[in-house]
Coordinates of C-alpha atoms in Angstrom, one line a residue:
M116 CA 167.5 8.2 -5.0
E117 CA 167.8 4.8 -6.6
N118 CA 168.8 6.4 -9.9
S119 CA 171.5 8.5 -8.1
K120 CA 173.0 5.3 -6.5
S121 CA 173.0 3.7 -9.9
Q122 CA 174.8 6.6 -11.5
Q123 CA 177.3 6.5 -8.6
L124 CA 178.0 2.8 -9.2
Y125 CA 178.3 3.3 -13.0
Q126 CA 180.8 6.1 -12.5
A127 CA 182.8 4.3 -9.9
L128 CA 183.1 1.2 -12.1
W129 CA 184.1 3.3 -15.1
N130 CA 186.6 5.3 -13.1
S131 CA 188.3 2.1 -12.1
A132 CA 189.3 1.6 -15.7
D133 CA 191.5 4.7 -15.5
I134 CA 194.4 2.6 -14.2
L135 CA 194.3 0.3 -17.2
R136 CA 193.4 2.9 -19.9
S137 CA 196.9 4.2 -20.4
K138 CA 198.4 0.7 -20.7
M139 CA 196.2 -1.0 -23.3
D140 CA 193.2 -0.4 -25.5
A141 CA 189.6 -1.0 -24.4
S142 CA 189.3 -4.3 -26.3
Q143 CA 191.9 -5.6 -23.9
Y144 CA 191.3 -3.9 -20.6
K145 CA 187.6 -4.7 -20.6
N146 CA 188.5 -8.3 -19.9
Y147 CA 190.5 -7.4 -16.8
L148 CA 188.0 -5.0 -15.3
L149 CA 184.8 -7.0 -16.1
G150 CA 186.5 -10.2 -14.9
L151 CA 187.6 -8.6 -11.5
V152 CA 184.1 -7.0 -11.0
F153 CA 182.6 -10.4 -11.6
Y154 CA 185.0 -12.1 -9.2
K155 CA 184.2 -9.6 -6.5
Y156 CA 180.5 -10.2 -7.1
L157 CA 180.8 -13.9 -6.8
S158 CA 183.0 -13.6 -3.7
D159 CA 180.8 -11.1 -1.9
R160 CA 177.7 -13.1 -2.7
L161 CA 179.2 -16.2 -1.2
L162 CA 180.3 -14.4 2.0
F163 CA 177.0 -12.9 2.7
F164 CA 175.2 -16.1 1.9
T165 CA 177.4 -17.9 4.5
S166 CA 176.5 -15.3 7.1
Q167 CA 172.8 -16.0 6.5
E168 CA 173.2 -19.7 6.6
I169 CA 175.0 -19.7 9.9
E170 CA 172.3 -17.3 11.2
K171 CA 174.7 -14.4 11.7
P172 CA 173.4 -12.0 9.0
T173 CA 175.6 -8.9 8.5
K174 CA 176.2 -6.1 6.0
D175 CA 179.9 -5.9 7.0
I176 CA 182.0 -7.7 4.4
Q177 CA 184.9 -8.1 6.8
Q178 CA 182.7 -9.8 9.4
A179 CA 181.2 -12.0 6.8
Q180 CA 184.8 -13.0 5.8
L181 CA 185.6 -13.9 9.5
D182 CA 182.4 -16.0 9.7
Y183 CA 183.3 -17.8 6.5
Q184 CA 186.8 -18.6 7.7
E185 CA 185.4 -19.8 11.1
T186 CA 182.9 -22.1 9.4
Y187 CA 185.6 -23.4 7.0
N188 CA 187.7 -24.4 10.0
N189 CA 184.8 -26.4 11.5
P190 CA 184.5 -29.6 9.4
E191 CA 180.9 -30.4 10.5
D192 CA 179.6 -26.9 9.9
Y193 CA 181.5 -26.6 6.7
K194 CA 180.1 -29.8 5.3
Y195 CA 176.6 -28.5 5.8
L196 CA 177.5 -25.2 4.3
M197 CA 179.1 -26.8 1.2
T198 CA 175.9 -28.7 0.5
N199 CA 173.9 -25.5 0.4
L200 CA 176.5 -23.6 -1.6
K201 CA 176.4 -26.3 -4.3
D202 CA 172.6 -26.0 -4.4
H203 CA 172.5 -22.2 -4.6
F204 CA 175.7 -21.2 -6.5
A205 CA 177.4 -24.1 -8.2
Y206 CA 180.8 -22.5 -7.4
F207 CA 183.3 -22.4 -4.5
I208 CA 186.1 -20.1 -3.4
K209 CA 188.4 -20.9 -0.5
P210 CA 188.3 -18.4 2.4
S211 CA 191.9 -17.3 1.8
L212 CA 191.1 -16.5 -1.8
T213 CA 188.0 -14.5 -1.6
F214 CA 188.1 -10.9 -3.0
T215 CA 188.0 -9.6 0.6
A216 CA 190.8 -11.9 1.7
L217 CA 192.9 -10.7 -1.2
I218 CA 192.2 -7.1 -0.4
N219 CA 193.4 -7.7 3.2
S220 CA 196.6 -9.2 1.8
I221 CA 197.1 -6.1 -0.3
D222 CA 196.7 -4.0 2.8
D223 CA 199.3 -6.0 4.8
H224 CA 201.6 -6.3 1.8
T225 CA 201.4 -10.1 1.4
F226 CA 199.4 -10.1 -1.8
Q227 CA 200.6 -12.6 -4.5
L228 CA 199.2 -12.7 -8.0
E229 CA 199.2 -16.5 -7.9
N230 CA 196.5 -16.3 -5.2
L231 CA 194.2 -14.4 -7.5
V232 CA 195.0 -16.9 -10.2
Q233 CA 194.1 -19.8 -7.8
G234 CA 190.9 -18.0 -6.9
F235 CA 189.9 -18.0 -10.6
R236 CA 190.7 -21.7 -10.7
N237 CA 188.5 -22.4 -7.7
I238 CA 185.5 -21.1 -9.6
E239 CA 186.5 -22.6 -13.0
Q240 CA 186.8 -26.0 -11.4
S241 CA 183.6 -25.9 -9.5
A242 CA 181.4 -27.0 -12.4
S243 CA 181.5 -27.3 -16.2
Y244 CA 179.6 -24.1 -16.6
W245 CA 182.5 -22.1 -15.3
N246 CA 185.2 -23.8 -17.4
D247 CA 187.8 -21.3 -18.7
L248 CA 185.7 -18.4 -17.5
F249 CA 188.7 -16.2 -16.6
S250 CA 191.0 -17.5 -19.4
D251 CA 191.2 -14.1 -21.0
I252 CA 192.7 -12.4 -17.9
D253 CA 196.4 -12.8 -18.3
L254 CA 197.7 -11.5 -15.0
Y255 CA 201.3 -11.8 -16.2
S256 CA 200.8 -9.9 -19.4
R257 CA 203.6 -7.4 -20.2
S258 CA 200.8 -4.9 -21.1
L259 CA 200.3 -4.6 -17.3
G260 CA 204.0 -4.0 -16.6
P261 CA 207.5 -5.0 -17.6
N262 CA 207.9 -7.4 -14.7
P263 CA 205.8 -9.4 -12.1
Q264 CA 206.2 -6.7 -9.5
K265 CA 204.8 -4.0 -11.8
Q266 CA 202.0 -6.4 -13.0
S267 CA 201.0 -7.1 -9.5
E268 CA 200.9 -3.4 -8.5
V269 CA 198.5 -2.6 -11.4
I270 CA 196.1 -5.5 -10.5
Q271 CA 196.3 -4.5 -6.8
A272 CA 195.4 -0.9 -7.7
V273 CA 192.4 -1.9 -9.8
M274 CA 191.2 -4.2 -7.0
K275 CA 191.5 -1.4 -4.5
T276 CA 189.2 0.8 -6.6
L277 CA 186.6 -1.9 -6.5
E278 CA 187.0 -2.7 -2.8
N279 CA 184.1 -0.6 -1.4
L280 CA 181.6 -1.0 -4.1
D281 CA 178.3 -2.7 -2.9
L282 CA 177.7 -5.2 -5.7
T283 CA 175.4 -7.7 -3.9
G284 CA 173.1 -5.1 -2.5
A285 CA 172.7 -3.6 -6.0
Q286 CA 171.8 -6.9 -7.5
A287 CA 168.4 -7.0 -5.7
S288 CA 167.1 -4.1 -7.9
D289 CA 169.0 -5.3 -11.0
V290 CA 171.2 -2.2 -10.7
L291 CA 174.4 -4.3 -11.0
G292 CA 173.3 -6.0 -14.2
D293 CA 172.5 -2.6 -15.7
A294 CA 175.8 -1.2 -14.4
Y295 CA 177.7 -4.1 -16.1
E296 CA 175.7 -3.3 -19.2
Y297 CA 176.8 0.3 -18.9
L298 CA 180.4 -0.8 -18.6
I299 CA 180.1 -3.0 -21.7
G300 CA 178.6 -0.1 -23.6
Q301 CA 181.4 2.3 -22.5
F302 CA 184.0 -0.3 -23.6
A303 CA 182.2 -0.6 -26.9
S304 CA 182.5 3.1 -27.4
D305 CA 186.2 3.1 -26.6
S306 CA 186.8 0.0 -28.7
G307 CA 185.5 1.6 -31.9
K308 CA 185.3 -1.0 -34.8
K309 CA 186.4 -3.8 -32.5
A310 CA 183.1 -3.4 -30.5
G311 CA 181.0 -4.9 -33.3
E312 CA 182.0 -8.4 -32.2
F313 CA 180.4 -8.0 -28.8
Y314 CA 177.9 -5.2 -28.5
T315 CA 174.6 -4.0 -30.1
P316 CA 173.8 -0.4 -29.1
Q317 CA 170.9 -0.5 -26.6
P318 CA 168.4 1.6 -28.5
V319 CA 168.7 -0.8 -31.5
A320 CA 168.5 -3.8 -29.2
R321 CA 165.4 -2.4 -27.5
L322 CA 163.7 -1.7 -30.8
M323 CA 164.4 -5.2 -32.1
T324 CA 163.3 -6.8 -28.8
Q325 CA 160.0 -4.9 -28.7
I326 CA 159.1 -6.0 -32.2
A327 CA 160.0 -9.6 -31.6
I328 CA 158.3 -9.9 -28.2
H329 CA 155.2 -7.9 -29.3
G330 CA 152.1 -9.9 -28.2
K331 CA 154.2 -12.4 -26.2
E332 CA 154.9 -10.2 -23.2
G333 CA 152.7 -12.4 -21.0
L334 CA 154.0 -15.7 -22.3
K335 CA 155.4 -17.9 -19.5
G336 CA 158.5 -19.9 -20.5
L337 CA 159.4 -17.5 -23.3
T338 CA 162.4 -18.7 -25.4
V339 CA 164.8 -16.3 -27.0
Y340 CA 167.7 -17.2 -29.3
D341 CA 170.7 -15.3 -30.6
P342 CA 173.2 -17.4 -32.6
T343 CA 175.6 -14.5 -32.8
M344 CA 175.1 -13.3 -29.2
G345 CA 178.3 -11.3 -28.4
S346 CA 178.1 -10.2 -24.8
G347 CA 174.5 -11.4 -24.5
S348 CA 173.2 -7.8 -24.3
L349 CA 170.6 -8.3 -27.1
L350 CA 169.3 -11.5 -25.5
L351 CA 168.9 -9.9 -22.1
N352 CA 166.7 -7.1 -23.4
A353 CA 163.8 -9.6 -23.3
R354 CA 163.8 -9.0 -19.5
R355 CA 162.7 -5.4 -20.1
Y356 CA 159.4 -6.4 -21.7
S357 CA 158.5 -9.8 -20.4
H358 CA 155.9 -10.1 -17.6
H359 CA 157.6 -13.3 -16.4
V360 CA 161.3 -12.5 -16.2
S361 CA 162.3 -15.5 -14.1
N362 CA 160.7 -17.9 -16.7
I363 CA 162.6 -16.7 -19.7
H364 CA 164.9 -19.3 -21.3
Y365 CA 168.0 -17.9 -23.1
F366 CA 169.8 -19.7 -25.9
G367 CA 172.9 -18.2 -27.5
Q368 CA 176.0 -19.1 -29.5
E369 CA 179.2 -17.1 -29.9
L370 CA 182.4 -17.9 -31.8
N371 CA 184.8 -15.7 -29.9
T372 CA 185.7 -17.3 -26.6
S373 CA 186.5 -14.1 -24.8
T374 CA 183.1 -12.7 -25.8
F375 CA 181.4 -15.9 -24.9
N376 CA 182.8 -15.7 -21.3
L377 CA 181.6 -12.1 -21.2
A378 CA 178.1 -13.2 -22.1
K379 CA 178.1 -15.8 -19.2
M380 CA 179.2 -13.2 -16.7
N381 CA 176.5 -10.8 -18.1
M382 CA 173.8 -13.5 -17.6
I383 CA 174.8 -14.2 -14.0
L384 CA 175.0 -10.5 -13.1
H385 CA 171.5 -10.0 -14.5
G386 CA 170.2 -12.7 -12.1
V387 CA 169.7 -15.4 -14.8
S388 CA 169.9 -18.8 -13.3
I389 CA 172.3 -21.3 -14.9
D390 CA 169.3 -23.6 -15.6
N391 CA 167.6 -20.9 -17.7
Q392 CA 170.6 -20.3 -20.1
K393 CA 172.0 -22.6 -22.7
L394 CA 175.1 -21.0 -24.2
N395 CA 177.5 -22.5 -26.7
N396 CA 181.0 -21.4 -27.8
A397 CA 181.2 -22.4 -31.5
D398 CA 180.8 -21.2 -35.1
T399 CA 177.1 -20.8 -35.9
L400 CA 177.5 -21.3 -39.7
D401 CA 180.0 -24.1 -39.6
Q402 CA 177.8 -26.4 -37.5
D403 CA 174.1 -26.1 -36.6
W404 CA 173.2 -25.5 -33.0
P405 CA 171.1 -26.3 -31.1
I406 CA 170.3 -29.7 -32.3
D407 CA 168.7 -31.0 -29.1
E408 CA 165.3 -29.9 -28.0
P409 CA 164.2 -27.2 -28.0
T410 CA 165.5 -26.2 -31.4
N411 CA 162.9 -23.6 -32.4
F412 CA 162.2 -20.4 -30.4
D413 CA 159.6 -17.7 -29.7
M414 CA 162.1 -15.0 -30.5
V415 CA 165.2 -14.9 -32.7
L416 CA 167.4 -11.8 -32.4
M417 CA 170.6 -11.3 -34.4
N418 CA 173.2 -8.7 -35.2
P419 CA 175.7 -10.9 -37.1
P420 CA 179.0 -9.6 -38.5
Y421 CA 178.2 -7.8 -41.8
S422 CA 179.2 -9.4 -45.1
A423 CA 181.5 -11.8 -43.4
H424 CA 183.3 -14.6 -45.3
W425 CA 182.2 -18.2 -44.8
S426 CA 183.1 -21.5 -46.5
A427 CA 179.9 -22.0 -48.5
K428 CA 180.9 -25.6 -49.2
K429 CA 178.7 -27.6 -51.5
G430 CA 177.8 -29.9 -48.6
F431 CA 175.8 -27.0 -47.0
K432 CA 173.2 -27.5 -49.9
D433 CA 172.1 -30.6 -48.0
D434 CA 172.0 -28.8 -44.7
P435 CA 168.3 -28.4 -43.6
R436 CA 169.0 -24.8 -42.8
Y437 CA 169.7 -24.0 -46.5
S438 CA 168.5 -26.9 -48.6
A439 CA 165.1 -25.5 -49.3
Y440 CA 166.6 -22.5 -51.2
G441 CA 168.7 -24.4 -53.8
V442 CA 171.6 -22.0 -53.5
L443 CA 174.0 -20.8 -50.8
A444 CA 174.9 -17.3 -49.7
P445 CA 178.2 -16.3 -51.5
K446 CA 181.5 -17.0 -49.8
S447 CA 182.3 -13.3 -49.5
K448 CA 178.9 -12.3 -48.0
A449 CA 177.5 -14.6 -45.3
D450 CA 174.6 -12.3 -44.5
F451 CA 171.9 -14.6 -45.9
A452 CA 173.6 -17.7 -44.3
F453 CA 173.1 -16.0 -40.9
L454 CA 169.6 -15.0 -41.8
L455 CA 168.5 -18.5 -42.9
H456 CA 170.1 -20.1 -39.9
G457 CA 168.1 -17.9 -37.5
Y458 CA 164.9 -18.3 -39.6
Y459 CA 165.3 -22.1 -39.5
H460 CA 165.3 -22.0 -35.7
L461 CA 162.2 -19.8 -35.4
K462 CA 158.9 -21.2 -34.2
D463 CA 155.9 -21.1 -36.5
T464 CA 154.4 -18.6 -34.0
G465 CA 157.7 -16.8 -33.5
V466 CA 159.2 -13.5 -34.7
M467 CA 162.7 -12.9 -35.9
A468 CA 164.6 -9.5 -36.0
I469 CA 168.0 -9.3 -37.7
V470 CA 170.2 -6.3 -38.5
L471 CA 172.0 -6.5 -41.8
P472 CA 173.6 -4.1 -44.4
H473 CA 171.3 -2.7 -47.1
G474 CA 172.9 -4.9 -49.8
V475 CA 170.8 -7.9 -48.8
L476 CA 167.7 -5.9 -49.9
F477 CA 168.8 -5.7 -53.6
R478 CA 171.9 -7.7 -54.4
G479 CA 171.3 -10.3 -57.2
N480 CA 172.5 -13.8 -58.1
A481 CA 172.3 -16.3 -55.2
E482 CA 171.1 -13.7 -52.8
G483 CA 168.4 -12.5 -55.1
K484 CA 167.1 -16.1 -55.4
I485 CA 167.1 -16.6 -51.6
R486 CA 165.3 -13.2 -51.2
Q487 CA 162.7 -14.2 -53.8
S488 CA 162.0 -17.5 -52.2
L489 CA 161.5 -15.9 -48.8
L490 CA 159.2 -13.3 -50.3
E491 CA 157.2 -16.0 -52.2
N492 CA 156.8 -17.9 -48.9
G493 CA 155.6 -14.7 -47.0
A494 CA 158.6 -15.0 -44.7
I495 CA 159.6 -11.3 -44.8
D496 CA 157.2 -9.3 -42.8
S497 CA 158.8 -5.8 -42.5
V498 CA 161.9 -3.9 -43.5
I499 CA 163.1 -1.0 -41.4
G500 CA 165.8 1.4 -42.6
L501 CA 168.0 2.7 -39.7
P502 CA 170.1 5.8 -39.7
A503 CA 173.8 5.8 -40.6
N504 CA 176.5 5.7 -37.9
I505 CA 174.6 4.2 -35.1
F506 CA 176.8 1.1 -34.7
Y507 CA 180.3 1.2 -33.3
N508 CA 181.8 -1.1 -36.0
T509 CA 180.4 0.6 -39.1
S510 CA 179.2 4.0 -40.2
I511 CA 177.0 2.6 -43.0
P512 CA 173.2 2.7 -42.7
T513 CA 171.7 -0.7 -41.8
T514 CA 168.3 -2.4 -41.9
I515 CA 166.3 -4.5 -39.5
I516 CA 164.5 -7.3 -41.3
I517 CA 161.5 -8.8 -39.5
L518 CA 160.7 -12.4 -40.4
K519 CA 157.7 -14.7 -39.5
K520 CA 156.5 -18.1 -40.4
S521 CA 152.9 -19.2 -41.2
R522 CA 151.8 -15.8 -42.4
T523 CA 148.5 -15.5 -44.3
S524 CA 149.8 -12.5 -46.3
R525 CA 152.8 -11.8 -48.5
D526 CA 152.8 -8.1 -48.2
V527 CA 155.8 -6.3 -46.7
L528 CA 155.8 -3.2 -44.5
F529 CA 158.6 -0.7 -45.3
I530 CA 159.7 1.9 -42.7
D531 CA 162.3 4.5 -43.5
A532 CA 163.6 5.6 -40.1
S533 CA 166.9 6.7 -41.5
H534 CA 166.3 10.4 -41.1
E535 CA 165.1 10.5 -37.5
F536 CA 167.8 10.2 -34.9
E537 CA 169.8 12.2 -32.3
K538 CA 173.3 13.2 -33.6
G539 CA 176.1 12.4 -31.2
K540 CA 179.8 13.2 -31.1
N541 CA 180.9 9.8 -32.3
Q542 CA 177.7 7.8 -32.9
N543 CA 174.2 8.7 -33.8
T544 CA 171.4 7.2 -31.7
L545 CA 167.7 6.4 -31.8
T546 CA 165.8 8.3 -29.2
A547 CA 162.9 6.9 -27.2
E548 CA 160.6 9.0 -29.4
N549 CA 162.2 7.6 -32.6
I550 CA 161.6 4.1 -31.3
K551 CA 158.1 4.9 -30.2
K552 CA 157.2 6.1 -33.7
I553 CA 158.7 3.1 -35.4
M554 CA 156.8 0.8 -33.1
A555 CA 153.5 2.6 -33.6
T556 CA 154.0 2.4 -37.4
Y557 CA 155.0 -1.3 -37.2
E558 CA 151.8 -2.1 -35.2
A559 CA 149.5 0.0 -37.4
R560 CA 150.9 -1.5 -40.6
K561 CA 149.6 1.4 -42.7
D562 CA 151.2 3.9 -45.1
V563 CA 152.7 7.1 -43.6
D564 CA 153.7 9.8 -46.0
K565 CA 157.4 9.9 -46.6
Y566 CA 157.9 7.4 -43.7
A567 CA 156.2 4.0 -44.4
H568 CA 154.5 2.0 -47.1
L569 CA 152.7 -1.4 -47.0
A570 CA 153.7 -3.0 -50.3
T571 CA 151.6 -5.8 -51.8
F572 CA 153.3 -8.9 -53.1
D573 CA 152.4 -7.9 -56.7
E574 CA 154.1 -4.6 -56.2
I575 CA 157.2 -6.3 -54.9
K576 CA 157.1 -8.8 -57.8
E577 CA 156.9 -5.9 -60.3
N578 CA 160.1 -4.6 -58.7
N579 CA 161.8 -8.0 -59.4
F580 CA 161.8 -8.8 -55.7
N581 CA 164.1 -5.8 -55.0
L582 CA 163.5 -4.5 -51.5
N583 CA 165.5 -1.4 -51.6
I584 CA 163.6 1.0 -49.4
P585 CA 163.5 4.1 -51.6
R586 CA 161.6 2.1 -54.2
Y587 CA 158.7 1.9 -51.8
V588 CA 159.0 5.0 -49.5
D589 CA 159.6 8.3 -51.2
T590 CA 161.3 10.7 -48.8
F591 CA 162.1 13.3 -51.4
E592 CA 161.3 16.8 -50.2
P593 CA 161.0 19.3 -53.2
E594 CA 162.4 22.7 -52.9
P595 CA 159.7 25.3 -52.0
E596 CA 158.5 27.3 -55.0
I597 CA 159.3 30.9 -55.0
P598 CA 156.9 33.4 -56.9
L599 CA 158.6 35.1 -59.9
D600 CA 157.9 38.6 -58.6
Q601 CA 159.5 37.7 -55.3
L602 CA 162.5 36.2 -57.1
A603 CA 162.8 39.4 -59.2
K604 CA 162.9 41.6 -56.1
Q605 CA 165.5 39.4 -54.5
I606 CA 167.7 39.6 -57.7
S607 CA 167.3 43.4 -57.8
K608 CA 168.2 43.7 -54.2
T609 CA 171.3 41.5 -54.7
D610 CA 172.4 43.5 -57.7
S611 CA 172.1 46.8 -55.8
E612 CA 174.2 45.4 -53.0
I613 CA 176.9 44.2 -55.5
A614 CA 177.0 47.7 -57.1
E615 CA 177.3 49.4 -53.8
N616 CA 180.1 47.1 -52.7
E617 CA 182.0 47.7 -56.0
K618 CA 181.7 51.4 -55.5
Q619 CA 183.1 51.2 -52.0
L620 CA 185.9 49.0 -53.2
I621 CA 186.9 51.5 -55.9
D622 CA 186.8 54.4 -53.4
I623 CA 189.1 52.5 -51.1
M624 CA 191.5 51.5 -53.9
G625 CA 191.5 55.2 -55.1
Q626 CA 193.2 56.2 -51.8
L627 CA 196.3 54.0 -52.6
Q628 CA 199.5 55.7 -53.8
G629 CA 202.4 54.1 -55.7
Q630 CA 205.8 54.4 -54.1
T631 CA 207.5 54.8 -57.5
P632 CA 206.4 56.3 -60.8
E633 CA 206.3 52.8 -62.3
A634 CA 204.2 51.5 -59.4
Q635 CA 201.8 54.5 -59.7
K636 CA 201.4 54.0 -63.4
E637 CA 200.6 50.3 -62.8
L638 CA 198.1 51.2 -60.1
D639 CA 196.4 53.8 -62.3
S640 CA 196.0 51.2 -65.1
F641 CA 194.5 48.7 -62.6
L642 CA 192.0 51.3 -61.3
S643 CA 191.0 52.3 -64.8
I644 CA 190.3 48.6 -65.7
L645 CA 188.4 48.1 -62.3
G646 CA 186.4 51.3 -63.0
G647 CA 185.5 50.0 -66.5
V648 CA 184.3 46.7 -65.1
A649 CA 182.2 48.4 -62.4
K650 CA 180.7 50.7 -65.1
D651 CA 179.8 47.7 -67.3
S652 CA 178.4 45.9 -64.2
E653 CA 176.3 48.9 -63.4
E654 CA 174.9 49.0 -66.9
V655 CA 174.0 45.3 -66.7
H656 CA 172.3 45.9 -63.4
K657 CA 170.2 48.7 -64.9

């Protein structure tokens, strides 16, 4: 029953995008829909909290709206309520600007876009955490309509589709957070290549998280860090496997402001308190973060932009993230710059999982030197080859590299999981069984024929520190041998079929008649040649 309600909520949320879908692409309309869903959630939550505080609990949102307005009009009651609101929510919305109040104004034809804009401002000005949260929602964009009237009509229509959704009731079972995640995933699918900047497909995210959290599921105060966090989806997977969800501390950085705001909304809708999240809107490579305690984490999860450009300025050679390696990742390929940043922020007891293109496994020059240094230090624990076309932003096969500190061994486990997946219409995907097999192999750390190999350091050294997976895992399947007598029978059968088909063709052609003497002569000549070819063929077959 719970799953049925979840699916209904998912579908209702996705259907609400229909109004915007014809007006702009998914990379744009996701901001409007996700922002309005979030605004409704914050508004409904505030209204029902008020009803509880004044001891008039109700499940009727309109009654809760009336209670909030009445309390607001009573200075003494409102002062008490505001104190509790600040303690619990750290945001505020005037009664006349709640989502419910705005819906009522739509119904009585008094709605003004400026009121919704002001409602956004109410939240953004409540505390520094909310600064510019709705800055990507341009309610006066010409994408919505050619004039303010049309723009207002579109926003009103979207709001009406969300009006009856129970968002606060769903939150108790984490359904809303999952529904929001579902929406983000749907937008990623519609956005195509643009999705890479904000979303890691859930099967990959779950695999990476299971590996990184392995053995730490019961750890209280678990810290997880993603310096290229996108919408925060990868970070939030820690909730699926930790035994102490309320004690997880999330640290994330994101360059794109729009995506950064999406991550904050995603955190709140998953019930993560503001105190348990430290998120930063900046360039991970340009300037190190975090630099205040804590700076090292139990888990580091990363899906950075592949082979991105970065400055690679000489000054970075003195940066503690990179100084130990003597060289910098090339300007045209920042893959190792991201990897070393994440590794720098890993605890000695931590585990890091990062997705990168296969080139990092074998490219030479500076990247080769960095890879050799990591291998000599025992930093690279495992290399997992993923199938092609499982990410929205690229069809190339990718690899998950697992890194650890303070290892006693320098061996590397290679897993070639590139051939086991479920083929989809647009993207391939890892199934639960695929993930289970990878995890079992990772934990066992033993050879599996045509699937995994535990390579010694000497073996890797002999390969000049090249980690290309086919060097270690042979997945070649030879063609089955066919006995000669069986092959001879197949050839004889095929020859007989050819001879029979040729005979039938000549019989059919022999029924043709030329319409003129010249045409008949030409046809007879052709049939003579065809008969000769057939006779020669028959002799060969004999």
